[in-house]
Coordinates of C-alpha atoms in Angstrom, one line a residue:
Chain A
X219 CA -20.3 -8.9 -18.6
X220 CA -18.1 -11.5 -17.1
X221 CA -15.8 -10.8 -14.1
X222 CA -12.8 -9.8 -16.2
X223 CA -14.8 -7.3 -18.1
X224 CA -16.2 -5.9 -14.8
X225 CA -12.7 -5.6 -13.3
X226 CA -11.3 -3.9 -16.5
X227 CA -14.3 -1.5 -16.6
X228 CA -13.7 -0.6 -13.0
X229 CA -10.1 0.2 -13.8
X230 CA -11.0 2.2 -16.9
X231 CA -13.7 4.3 -15.2
X232 CA -11.7 5.1 -12.0
X233 CA -8.4 5.6 -14.0
X234 CA -10.1 8.0 -16.4
X235 CA -11.8 9.9 -13.6
X236 CA -8.5 10.1 -11.8
X237 CA -6.6 11.4 -14.8
X238 CA -9.3 14.1 -15.6
X239 CA -8.3 15.8 -12.3
X240 CA -4.5 14.9 -12.3
X241 CA -4.1 16.4 -15.7
X242 CA -5.5 19.8 -14.6
X243 CA -3.6 19.5 -11.3
X244 CA -0.3 19.1 -13.2
X245 CA -1.2 22.0 -15.6
X246 CA -2.3 24.5 -12.9
X247 CA 0.4 23.8 -10.3
X248 CA 3.4 25.5 -12.3
X249 CA 1.1 28.4 -13.2
X250 CA 0.2 29.1 -9.6
X251 CA 3.8 28.7 -8.5
X252 CA 4.9 31.2 -11.2
X253 CA 2.2 33.6 -10.2
X254 CA 3.1 33.5 -6.6
X255 CA 6.8 33.8 -7.5
X256 CA 6.3 37.0 -9.4
X257 CA 3.9 38.2 -6.7
X258 CA 6.4 37.6 -3.9
X259 CA 9.6 39.0 -5.6
X260 CA 8.2 41.8 -7.8
X261 CA 5.6 43.3 -5.4
X262 CA 2.9 42.8 -7.9
X263 CA -0.5 42.6 -5.9
X264 CA -2.4 41.4 -8.9
X265 CA -0.1 38.4 -9.4
X266 CA -0.6 37.5 -5.7
X267 CA -4.4 37.6 -6.2
X268 CA -4.0 35.6 -9.4
X269 CA -2.1 33.0 -7.3
X270 CA -4.9 32.8 -4.8
X271 CA -7.7 32.7 -7.3
X272 CA -6.3 30.1 -9.7
X273 CA -4.9 28.5 -6.5
X274 CA -8.3 28.0 -5.2
X275 CA -9.4 26.4 -8.6
X276 CA -6.4 24.2 -8.4
X277 CA -7.0 23.1 -4.8
X278 CA -10.7 22.3 -5.4
X279 CA -9.6 20.2 -8.5
X280 CA -6.9 18.6 -6.2
X281 CA -9.5 17.1 -3.9
X282 CA -10.9 14.8 -6.4
X283 CA -7.4 14.0 -7.6
X284 CA -6.6 12.6 -4.2
X285 CA -9.8 10.6 -3.6
X286 CA -9.7 9.0 -7.1
X287 CA -6.0 8.2 -6.6
X288 CA -6.7 6.3 -3.4
X289 CA -9.0 3.9 -5.3
X290 CA -6.3 3.6 -8.0
X291 CA -3.6 2.6 -5.5
X292 CA -5.6 0.0 -3.6
X293 CA -7.4 -1.5 -6.8
X294 CA -4.2 -3.3 -7.8
X295 CA -4.4 -5.5 -4.6
X296 CA -8.2 -5.9 -4.9
X297 CA -8.8 -7.0 -8.4
X298 CA -5.3 -7.6 -9.9
X299 CA -3.4 -9.4 -7.3
X300 CA -2.0 -11.7 -10.1
X301 CA 0.1 -8.6 -11.2
X302 CA 1.8 -8.0 -7.9
X303 CA 2.3 -11.8 -7.4
X304 CA 4.0 -12.2 -10.8
X305 CA 5.6 -8.8 -11.2
X306 CA 5.5 -7.0 -7.9
X307 CA 9.3 -7.2 -7.4
X308 CA 9.6 -4.9 -10.4
X309 CA 6.3 -3.1 -10.8
X310 CA 6.0 -2.3 -7.1
X311 CA 9.2 -0.3 -7.0
X312 CA 8.2 2.8 -8.9
X313 CA 4.7 2.8 -7.2
X314 CA 6.5 2.6 -3.7
X315 CA 8.9 5.3 -4.7
X316 CA 6.0 7.5 -5.9
X317 CA 4.1 7.2 -2.7
X318 CA 7.1 7.9 -0.4
X319 CA 9.5 10.0 -2.5
X320 CA 7.0 12.1 -4.1
X321 CA 3.2 12.0 -3.0
X322 CA 4.1 12.0 0.8
X323 CA 6.0 15.3 0.3
X324 CA 3.4 16.7 -2.0
X325 CA 0.5 16.1 0.5
X326 CA 2.4 17.4 3.5
X327 CA 3.6 20.5 1.7
X328 CA 0.1 21.2 0.0
X329 CA -1.3 21.2 3.6
X330 CA 1.3 23.7 4.6
X331 CA 0.6 25.8 1.5
X332 CA -3.1 25.8 1.9
X333 CA -3.2 26.6 5.6
X334 CA 0.1 28.5 5.7
X335 CA -1.1 31.8 4.1
X336 CA -0.4 34.7 6.5
X337 CA 1.3 32.2 8.9
X338 CA 4.5 31.3 7.3
X339 CA 7.0 33.7 6.0
X340 CA 6.2 34.6 2.5
X341 CA 9.3 33.1 1.0
X342 CA 9.0 29.8 2.8
X343 CA 5.3 29.7 1.9
X344 CA 6.3 30.2 -1.7
X345 CA 8.9 27.3 -1.3
X346 CA 5.9 25.1 -0.3
X347 CA 4.0 25.5 -3.7
X348 CA 7.3 24.8 -5.6
X349 CA 7.9 21.6 -3.6
X350 CA 4.3 20.7 -4.4
X351 CA 4.8 21.3 -8.1
X352 CA 8.1 19.5 -8.3
X353 CA 6.7 16.4 -6.4
X354 CA 3.6 16.4 -8.6
X355 CA 5.8 16.1 -11.6
X356 CA 8.1 13.5 -9.8
X357 CA 4.8 11.5 -9.2
X358 CA 4.0 11.8 -12.9
X359 CA 7.5 10.3 -13.7
X360 CA 7.2 7.3 -11.3
X361 CA 3.6 6.5 -12.4
X362 CA 4.5 6.7 -16.1
X363 CA 7.5 4.5 -15.2
X364 CA 5.2 1.9 -13.7
X365 CA 2.8 2.2 -16.7
X366 CA 5.7 2.0 -19.2
X367 CA 6.8 -1.2 -17.6
X368 CA 3.5 -2.8 -18.4
X369 CA 3.8 -1.7 -22.0
X370 CA 7.5 -2.9 -22.3
X371 CA 8.9 -4.9 -19.3
X372 CA 12.4 -3.5 -19.6
X373 CA 15.0 -4.3 -16.9
X374 CA 13.3 -7.5 -15.7
X375 CA 13.7 -11.2 -16.3
X376 CA 11.4 -14.1 -15.6
X377 CA 12.9 -16.4 -13.0
X378 CA 10.9 -19.3 -11.6
X379 CA 7.6 -18.1 -12.7
X380 CA 7.9 -14.4 -11.7
X381 CA 9.7 -11.3 -12.8
X382 CA 12.9 -10.1 -11.0
X383 CA 14.4 -6.7 -11.4
X384 CA 17.9 -7.1 -12.9
X385 CA 18.5 -3.5 -14.3
X386 CA 16.9 -0.6 -12.7
X387 CA 18.5 1.9 -15.1
X388 CA 16.7 0.1 -18.0
X389 CA 13.3 0.2 -15.9
X390 CA 13.6 4.0 -15.4
X391 CA 14.9 4.8 -18.9
X392 CA 12.3 2.8 -20.7
X393 CA 11.7 4.4 -24.1
X394 CA 8.0 4.0 -23.5
X395 CA 8.5 6.2 -20.5
X396 CA 11.0 8.8 -21.8
X397 CA 9.0 9.5 -24.9
X398 CA 5.6 9.4 -23.2
X399 CA 6.2 11.5 -20.2
X400 CA 6.9 14.8 -22.0
X401 CA 3.8 14.0 -24.0
X402 CA 1.8 13.8 -20.8
X403 CA 3.4 16.8 -19.3
X404 CA 2.7 18.8 -22.5
X405 CA -1.0 17.6 -22.4
X406 CA -1.1 18.9 -18.7
X407 CA 0.2 22.3 -19.7
X408 CA -2.4 22.5 -22.5
X409 CA -5.1 21.6 -20.0
X410 CA -4.0 24.1 -17.4
X411 CA -3.5 26.8 -20.0
X412 CA -7.0 26.1 -21.6
X413 CA -8.8 26.2 -18.3
X414 CA -7.2 29.4 -17.4
X415 CA -7.8 31.1 -20.8
X416 CA -11.3 29.7 -21.1
X417 CA -12.4 30.9 -17.6
X418 CA -10.8 34.2 -18.1
X419 CA -12.6 34.5 -21.5
X420 CA -15.8 33.9 -19.7
X421 CA -15.1 36.6 -17.1
X422 CA -14.2 39.2 -20.0
X423 CA -17.2 38.1 -22.1
X424 CA -19.5 38.7 -19.2
X425 CA -17.9 42.2 -18.8
X426 CA -17.6 41.6 -15.0
X427 CA -15.1 43.6 -12.9
X428 CA -11.3 42.6 -12.7
X429 CA -10.6 43.4 -16.4
X430 CA -6.9 43.7 -15.8
X431 CA -6.8 40.5 -13.7
X432 CA -8.4 38.4 -16.5
X433 CA -6.5 40.1 -19.3
X434 CA -3.3 39.1 -17.8
X435 CA -4.7 35.5 -17.0
X436 CA -6.1 35.1 -20.5
X437 CA -2.6 35.9 -22.1
X438 CA -0.8 33.7 -19.6
X439 CA -3.2 30.8 -20.4
X440 CA -2.7 31.1 -24.2
X441 CA 1.2 31.1 -23.8
X442 CA 1.1 28.1 -21.6
X443 CA -1.3 26.2 -23.8
X444 CA 0.9 27.1 -26.8
X445 CA 4.0 25.6 -25.1
X446 CA 2.0 22.6 -24.1
X447 CA 0.8 22.1 -27.8
X448 CA 4.2 22.1 -29.2
X449 CA 5.6 19.6 -26.6
X450 CA 2.6 17.3 -26.9
X451 CA 2.5 17.1 -30.6
X452 CA 6.2 16.6 -30.9
X453 CA 6.3 13.8 -28.3
X454 CA 3.2 12.4 -29.7
X455 CA 4.8 11.7 -33.0
X456 CA 8.2 10.8 -31.4
X457 CA 6.4 7.8 -29.6
X458 CA 5.5 6.1 -32.8
X459 CA 9.1 4.9 -33.1
X460 CA 9.4 3.0 -29.8
X461 CA 5.8 1.9 -29.9
X462 CA 6.3 0.4 -33.3
X463 CA 9.4 -1.3 -32.1
X464 CA 8.1 -2.7 -28.8
X465 CA 4.4 -3.1 -29.4
X466 CA 4.1 -3.6 -33.2
X467 CA 0.5 -3.6 -34.4
X468 CA -0.7 -1.8 -31.3
X469 CA -3.2 0.4 -33.1
X470 CA -4.0 -1.8 -36.0
X471 CA -4.9 -4.9 -34.2
X472 CA -7.2 -3.3 -31.6
X473 CA -10.1 -1.2 -33.0
X474 CA -10.7 0.6 -29.7
X475 CA -7.0 1.7 -29.4
X476 CA -7.0 2.7 -33.1
X477 CA -10.1 4.9 -32.7
X478 CA -8.8 6.4 -29.5
X479 CA -5.6 7.4 -31.2
X480 CA -7.4 8.7 -34.4
X481 CA -9.8 11.0 -32.5
X482 CA -7.1 12.1 -30.0
X483 CA -4.9 13.3 -33.0
X484 CA -8.0 14.9 -34.5
X485 CA -8.7 17.0 -31.3
X486 CA -5.0 17.6 -30.7
X487 CA -4.7 19.1 -34.3
X488 CA -7.8 21.3 -33.7
X489 CA -6.3 22.5 -30.5
X490 CA -2.9 23.1 -32.3
X491 CA -4.5 25.0 -35.2
X492 CA -6.6 27.3 -32.9
X493 CA -3.9 28.0 -30.3
X494 CA -0.8 28.4 -32.5
X495 CA -2.4 29.9 -35.6
X496 CA -5.2 32.0 -34.2
X497 CA -5.0 32.8 -30.4
X498 CA -1.2 33.2 -30.0
X499 CA -0.6 35.6 -33.0
X500 CA -3.6 37.9 -31.8
X501 CA -2.7 37.5 -28.1
X502 CA -2.3 41.4 -27.7
X503 CA -5.9 42.1 -28.9
X504 CA -7.6 38.9 -27.7
X505 CA -8.8 40.2 -24.2
X506 CA -10.7 43.0 -26.1
X507 CA -12.1 40.9 -28.9
X508 CA -15.4 39.9 -27.2
X509 CA -16.6 38.0 -30.3
X510 CA -13.6 35.6 -29.9
X511 CA -14.3 34.8 -26.2
X512 CA -17.0 32.2 -26.8
X513 CA -14.5 30.3 -29.0
X514 CA -11.9 30.2 -26.2
X515 CA -14.5 29.1 -23.7
X516 CA -15.6 26.2 -25.9
X517 CA -12.1 24.9 -25.9
X518 CA -12.1 23.9 -22.3
X519 CA -13.4 20.3 -22.8
X520 CA -11.1 19.5 -25.6
X521 CA -7.9 18.7 -23.7
X522 CA -9.7 16.6 -21.2
X523 CA -11.4 14.5 -24.0
X524 CA -8.2 14.2 -25.8
X525 CA -6.4 13.0 -22.6
X526 CA -8.9 10.3 -22.0
X527 CA -8.7 9.0 -25.7
X528 CA -4.9 9.0 -25.4
X529 CA -5.1 6.7 -22.4
X530 CA -7.6 4.6 -24.2
X531 CA -5.2 4.2 -27.0
X532 CA -2.3 3.3 -24.8
X533 CA -4.2 1.0 -22.5
X534 CA -6.6 -0.8 -24.8
X535 CA -3.6 -1.2 -27.2
X536 CA -1.9 -3.3 -24.5
X537 CA -4.6 -6.0 -24.6
X538 CA -4.6 -8.9 -24.1
X539 CA -1.5 -8.3 -22.1
X540 CA -1.2 -6.9 -18.6
X541 CA 2.6 -7.0 -18.8
X542 CA 3.4 -7.0 -22.5
X543 CA 4.4 -10.5 -23.7
X544 CA 4.6 -11.9 -20.2
X545 CA 1.4 -11.8 -18.3
X546 CA -2.2 -11.7 -19.7
X547 CA -4.9 -9.5 -18.1
X548 CA -6.8 -12.7 -17.5
X549 CA -4.0 -14.2 -15.6
X550 CA -3.4 -11.0 -13.6
X551 CA -6.9 -11.0 -12.1
X552 CA -7.1 -11.8 -8.4
X553 CA -7.8 -15.6 -8.3
X554 CA -11.2 -16.2 -6.8
X555 CA -12.6 -12.7 -7.7
X556 CA -16.4 -13.0 -8.2
X557 CA -18.7 -10.8 -10.4
X558 CA -20.6 -9.9 -7.2
X559 CA -17.4 -8.5 -5.6
X560 CA -16.5 -6.4 -8.5
X561 CA -20.1 -5.3 -9.3
X562 CA -20.5 -4.0 -5.8
X563 CA -17.3 -2.1 -5.7
X564 CA -17.8 -0.8 -9.2
X565 CA -21.1 0.6 -8.4
X566 CA -20.0 2.0 -5.0
X567 CA -16.8 3.7 -6.4
X568 CA -18.5 4.9 -9.7
X569 CA -21.6 6.4 -7.9
X570 CA -19.6 8.1 -5.1
X571 CA -16.7 9.4 -7.2
X572 CA -19.1 10.3 -10.2
X573 CA -21.2 12.4 -7.9
X574 CA -18.2 14.0 -6.3
X575 CA -16.6 14.8 -9.7
X576 CA -19.8 16.6 -10.9
X577 CA -20.0 18.5 -7.5
X578 CA -16.3 19.4 -7.8
X579 CA -16.7 20.7 -11.3
X580 CA -19.7 22.8 -10.1
X581 CA -17.6 24.3 -7.3
X582 CA -14.7 25.1 -9.7
X583 CA -17.4 26.9 -11.9
X584 CA -18.8 28.7 -8.9
X585 CA -15.3 29.9 -8.0
X586 CA -14.8 31.3 -11.5
X587 CA -18.3 32.9 -11.5
X588 CA -17.9 34.6 -8.2
X589 CA -14.6 35.9 -9.1
X590 CA -11.3 36.8 -7.3
X591 CA -13.0 39.0 -4.6
X592 CA -14.9 36.0 -3.2
X593 CA -11.8 33.6 -3.0
X594 CA -11.3 32.1 0.5
X595 CA -7.8 30.6 -0.1
X596 CA -5.3 32.9 1.5
X597 CA -7.9 35.5 2.4
X598 CA -6.4 38.3 4.5
X599 CA -7.0 38.0 8.4
X600 CA -10.4 39.2 9.3
X601 CA -11.8 39.4 5.8
X602 CA -13.0 35.9 5.0
X603 CA -15.9 35.7 2.5
X604 CA -17.3 32.9 4.7
X605 CA -17.7 35.4 7.6
X606 CA -20.4 37.4 5.9
X607 CA -23.0 34.8 5.3
X608 CA -22.3 33.4 8.8
X609 CA -23.0 36.8 10.3
X610 CA -26.1 37.2 8.1
X611 CA -27.5 33.8 9.2
X612 CA -26.8 34.7 12.8
X613 CA -28.7 38.0 12.5
X614 CA -31.6 36.2 10.9
X615 CA -31.9 34.0 14.0
Chain B
X77 CA 18.0 -4.5 4.6
X78 CA 14.8 -6.4 5.1
X79 CA 14.7 -5.5 8.8
X80 CA 15.3 -1.7 7.8
X81 CA 12.2 -1.9 5.5
X82 CA 10.2 -3.7 8.1
X83 CA 11.1 -0.8 10.4
X84 CA 10.0 1.7 7.7
X85 CA 6.7 -0.2 7.2
X86 CA 6.1 -0.4 11.0
X87 CA 6.8 3.3 11.5
X88 CA 4.5 4.3 8.6
X89 CA 1.7 2.1 9.8
X90 CA 1.8 3.0 13.5
X91 CA 2.3 6.7 12.4
X92 CA -0.9 6.5 10.5
X93 CA -2.9 5.3 13.6
X94 CA -1.2 7.7 15.8
X95 CA -1.8 10.7 13.6
X96 CA -4.9 10.0 11.4
X97 CA -6.5 8.4 14.5
X98 CA -7.3 11.8 16.0
X99 CA -8.7 13.2 12.7
X100 CA -11.0 10.0 12.5
X101 CA -11.9 10.4 16.2
X102 CA -12.8 14.1 15.9
X103 CA -14.9 13.4 12.8
X104 CA -16.9 10.9 14.8
X105 CA -17.2 13.3 17.7
X106 CA -18.3 16.1 15.4
X107 CA -21.9 16.2 16.3
X108 CA -21.0 15.8 20.0
X109 CA -18.3 18.4 20.3
X110 CA -19.9 20.8 17.9
X111 CA -23.7 21.0 18.6
X112 CA -23.9 24.3 16.7
X113 CA -22.5 25.1 13.3
X114 CA -19.9 27.4 14.9
X115 CA -18.9 24.6 17.2
X116 CA -18.4 22.2 14.3
X117 CA -16.4 24.7 12.4
X118 CA -14.1 25.1 15.3
X119 CA -13.5 21.4 15.6
X120 CA -12.8 21.0 11.9
X121 CA -10.5 24.1 11.9
X122 CA -8.5 22.5 14.8
X123 CA -7.6 19.4 12.8
X124 CA -7.8 20.9 9.2
X125 CA -4.0 21.8 8.9
X126 CA -2.9 18.3 10.0
X127 CA -5.2 16.2 7.8
X128 CA -3.3 16.2 4.5
X129 CA 0.0 15.5 6.5
X130 CA -1.8 12.6 8.4
X131 CA -3.8 10.7 5.9
X132 CA -0.8 10.4 3.5
X133 CA 0.8 8.0 5.9
X134 CA -1.6 5.3 4.8
X135 CA -0.9 6.0 1.1
X136 CA 2.7 5.4 2.0
X137 CA 1.9 2.2 3.9
X138 CA 0.2 0.8 0.8
X139 CA 3.1 2.0 -1.4
X140 CA 5.6 0.0 0.9
X141 CA 3.3 -2.9 1.0
X142 CA 3.3 -3.0 -2.9
X143 CA 7.2 -2.3 -3.2
X144 CA 8.6 -4.3 -0.3
X145 CA 5.9 -7.0 0.3
X146 CA 4.4 -7.4 -3.2
X147 CA 3.2 -11.0 -2.6
X148 CA 1.6 -10.1 0.7
X149 CA -0.1 -7.0 -0.9
X150 CA -2.4 -8.9 -3.2
X151 CA -3.1 -11.5 -0.5
X152 CA -4.0 -9.0 2.2
X153 CA -6.0 -6.6 0.2
X154 CA -7.9 -9.3 -1.8
X155 CA -8.5 -11.3 1.4
X156 CA -10.0 -8.2 3.1
X157 CA -12.0 -7.2 -0.1
X158 CA -15.3 -5.8 1.4
X159 CA -13.4 -4.1 4.3
X160 CA -10.9 -2.5 1.9
X161 CA -13.9 -1.3 -0.3
X162 CA -15.7 0.2 2.7
X163 CA -12.5 1.7 4.0
X164 CA -11.9 3.6 0.7
X165 CA -15.6 4.6 0.3
X166 CA -15.5 5.9 3.9
X167 CA -12.1 7.6 3.3
X168 CA -13.5 9.4 0.2
X169 CA -16.8 10.5 1.8
X170 CA -14.8 11.9 4.8
X171 CA -12.4 13.7 2.6
X172 CA -15.2 15.1 0.3
X173 CA -16.8 16.5 3.4
X174 CA -13.8 18.2 4.5
X175 CA -12.9 19.7 1.1
X176 CA -16.4 20.7 0.2
X177 CA -18.0 22.0 3.4
X178 CA -16.9 25.6 3.1
X179 CA -17.0 25.8 -0.8
X180 CA -20.5 27.0 -0.9
X181 CA -22.9 29.0 1.2
X182 CA -25.8 27.9 3.2
X183 CA -26.3 26.0 6.5
X184 CA -27.8 22.9 4.8
X185 CA -24.7 22.5 2.5
X186 CA -22.3 22.7 5.4
X187 CA -24.3 20.6 7.8
X188 CA -24.7 18.0 5.0
X189 CA -21.0 17.7 4.5
X190 CA -20.4 17.7 8.3
X191 CA -22.6 14.7 8.3
X192 CA -20.4 13.1 5.5
X193 CA -17.3 13.7 7.7
X194 CA -18.9 12.1 10.6
X195 CA -20.3 9.1 8.7
X196 CA -17.1 8.7 6.8
X197 CA -15.1 8.7 10.1
X198 CA -17.2 6.1 11.6
X199 CA -16.8 4.0 8.5
X200 CA -13.1 4.3 8.6
X201 CA -12.9 3.3 12.4
X202 CA -15.2 0.3 11.9
X203 CA -13.6 -0.8 8.6
X204 CA -10.1 -0.6 10.5
X205 CA -11.4 -2.5 13.5
X206 CA -13.0 -5.2 11.4
X207 CA -9.8 -5.4 9.2
X208 CA -7.4 -5.8 12.2
X209 CA -9.7 -8.5 13.7
X210 CA -9.8 -10.3 10.4
X211 CA -6.0 -10.1 9.9
X212 CA -5.6 -11.6 13.4
X213 CA -7.9 -14.4 12.5
X214 CA -6.0 -15.4 9.4
X215 CA -8.0 -13.1 7.1
X216 CA -11.5 -14.6 7.9
X217 CA -14.1 -11.8 8.2
X218 CA -16.3 -12.7 11.2
X219 CA -19.0 -10.8 13.2
X220 CA -16.4 -10.3 15.8
X221 CA -15.1 -7.6 13.6
X222 CA -17.9 -5.4 14.9
X223 CA -16.4 -5.5 18.4
X224 CA -13.0 -4.7 16.9
X225 CA -14.7 -1.8 15.1
X226 CA -16.2 -0.5 18.3
X227 CA -12.8 -0.9 20.1
X228 CA -11.0 1.1 17.4
X229 CA -13.8 3.7 17.3
X230 CA -13.5 4.2 21.1
X231 CA -9.6 4.5 20.9
X232 CA -9.7 7.0 18.0
X233 CA -12.6 9.0 19.8
X234 CA -10.4 9.2 23.0
X235 CA -7.4 10.3 20.8
X236 CA -9.5 12.9 19.0
X237 CA -11.0 14.2 22.1
X238 CA -7.4 14.5 23.7
X239 CA -6.2 16.3 20.5
X240 CA -9.0 18.7 20.7
X241 CA -8.2 19.5 24.4
X242 CA -4.5 20.0 23.5
X243 CA -5.0 22.2 20.5
X244 CA -7.9 24.2 21.9
X245 CA -7.4 24.2 25.6
X246 CA -10.6 24.9 27.4
X247 CA -12.3 25.0 24.1
X248 CA -14.8 22.6 22.5
X249 CA -14.1 19.8 25.1
X250 CA -13.9 22.3 28.0
X251 CA -10.7 20.4 29.1
X252 CA -7.0 21.0 28.8
X253 CA -4.5 18.3 28.0
X254 CA -0.8 18.5 27.6
X255 CA 1.5 17.2 24.9
X256 CA 2.3 14.2 27.0
X257 CA -1.4 13.3 27.3
X258 CA -1.7 13.5 23.5
X259 CA 1.4 11.1 23.2
X260 CA -0.5 8.6 25.4
X261 CA -3.7 8.8 23.5
X262 CA -1.6 8.3 20.2
X263 CA -0.1 5.2 21.7
X264 CA -3.6 3.9 22.6
X265 CA -4.8 4.6 19.1
X266 CA -1.7 2.7 17.6
X267 CA -1.7 -0.1 20.2
X268 CA -4.0 -2.5 18.3
X269 CA -2.1 -2.2 15.1
X270 CA 1.2 -2.5 16.9
X271 CA 0.1 -5.8 18.5
X272 CA -1.0 -7.2 15.1
X273 CA 2.1 -6.1 13.5
X274 CA 4.3 -7.8 16.1
X275 CA 2.3 -11.0 15.5
X276 CA 2.6 -10.7 11.8
X277 CA 6.3 -9.8 11.6
X278 CA 7.6 -13.2 10.7
X279 CA 5.1 -13.8 8.0
X280 CA 5.7 -10.3 6.5
X281 CA 9.4 -10.7 6.6
X282 CA 9.1 -14.0 4.7
X283 CA 7.4 -12.2 2.0
X284 CA 10.1 -9.4 1.5
X285 CA 11.1 -8.6 -2.1
X286 CA 14.5 -9.6 -3.3
X287 CA 17.6 -7.6 -2.3
X288 CA 17.9 -5.9 -5.8
X289 CA 14.4 -4.3 -5.4
X290 CA 15.1 -3.2 -1.9
X291 CA 18.4 -1.6 -3.0
X292 CA 16.7 0.5 -5.6
X293 CA 13.9 1.5 -3.1
X294 CA 16.6 2.5 -0.5
X295 CA 18.5 4.5 -3.1
X296 CA 15.5 6.4 -4.3
X297 CA 13.6 6.9 -1.0
X298 CA 15.9 7.1 1.9
X299 CA 17.6 10.4 0.8
X300 CA 14.1 12.0 1.1
X301 CA 13.4 10.9 4.7
X302 CA 14.9 14.1 6.2
X303 CA 12.6 16.3 4.1
X304 CA 9.6 14.0 4.8
X305 CA 10.2 14.2 8.5
X306 CA 11.0 17.8 8.3
X307 CA 7.8 18.6 6.6
X308 CA 5.9 16.7 9.3
X309 CA 7.8 18.6 12.1
X310 CA 7.0 21.8 10.4
X311 CA 3.3 21.2 10.3
X312 CA 3.2 20.6 14.0
X313 CA 5.5 23.6 14.7
X314 CA 3.4 25.9 12.5
X315 CA -0.1 24.9 13.6
X316 CA 0.4 23.9 17.2
X317 CA -1.7 25.5 20.0
X318 CA -1.0 29.2 20.8
X319 CA 1.1 29.7 17.6
X320 CA -1.1 32.3 16.1
X321 CA -4.7 33.1 16.8
X322 CA -7.4 32.0 14.4
X323 CA -8.2 35.2 12.7
X324 CA -9.2 33.8 9.3
X325 CA -11.9 31.2 8.6
X326 CA -10.1 27.8 8.0
X327 CA -10.1 26.6 4.3
X328 CA -11.7 23.4 5.5

């Protein structure tokens, strides 16, 4: 591989890893917020326990979303400084707005939410998770705006060898943003819904305790996944119009993009078929149909695979352009970048993030396996599950 | 407008050193201040509620660098390539330690991730020290960076020690420090970056994005500053010393 391939591989690997965690974060955040809202206003203790249990799954997943996101943010300057040099006056704006106007708030209020259980007044604590959810979706908007600019550089003109922003409205109403964002949001809801229903099906299948807890969770997961499927499929097809207009031949000229699109649609239709025509109509009986639970569990990987294939189609189909029709990927690479530099950082990032990703998924599985009673997020004062092993260890000394 | 955005950039960068400095410092001091597992748990719990609100200042610094100084961004990050990579890897390892240390049982598990926090914190401090020295030398990475790393590590450790003495008076450090002492140690932690920024101001201002870009950024970001600052103040008001006793195990 030459240096360009290495740099592209680094972006593809870290970007895919990042999105695997982001897509679940976006899907789970509104679910947790809704659970906590019902738990707060209706005095339903089960809903509050659901908010804590699925909240812990959400938070463990969030950790990898952050650390992979750090690499994404700095990678532009490391390997692709040609992009900020040529198009930074335009492309940098949505990224700067995302970090300050969205992620800064998201991170601050997530800290308040995680550590604020039993400390903040319940309604203010509830407000924290809603701010986290809203800013997470605002982040998705700005990041998709930046990506849409690469697909179709709207609102910018080339002046003296670099792009200048002339029409910010055009930049933020780019058809490749407005049609793609709901598609991504729908995919996130499918992912959140599928993980909740799959994990609930596992608990019900194993006939563990908390039947009511996981019956409600399973139904909620199916409903959210069903809403997500409708939105995703509708805005998937809606994108063919603008893509055909602004990037003609995107999926025909590039075999990788075409294959990504084809397999994504295949998986998407499988999810649509199972969720809309099987799980949703039988939602009342589903929690008791033990034979059907393995099917629900097997669905968990599908939205993640489809999401990666979707990005493969969108990004590979942009080649050879970094900014469509304006700047090639080869020209966007940092001048003077050597294969040694990229190889070292590629190995470092892939090894560290890959190991952490596997660990993270194992910890999420462990949270599900141990069930709601063992959740430490928002544990009542004096009842932490961590206290018990500590005491046991102390006694053994 | 370009002066305003330089001010935003300066506040974010110095804020990062003043705030995240004590997290990094305490991470380095973890084996010293917490000789037992229980002691390390107390040190981590003391800083845990602040970390998400602190580390995000650097994410914001990078965002402003990209949006306001796009042509400086590539030059600086690419010029410091190995240091940026080691900074990121250290940051990731430190954060993983914090998020994972309490997610499974067993002393070896927690002690292992405590090691990751300590190692990552040293990596962060030395990467920063070397980066500041390299920036001051016109982006040439020299062995002198090691001395810079040691200086930054010492400043962060002092800041972390002061924070622990303020948050847990008479606790892990055995000392008590006032809010004013914490302010002083924050200034010590941020001073090297402030000196560099003062020197680099003309160069940075010369790389400012055009007015049209700045107008969009101002319109989209400045309305959120009260909530951003409000959230930060709320963190300090909620988790300050003596607010509520530590009755539950910290999530980190």
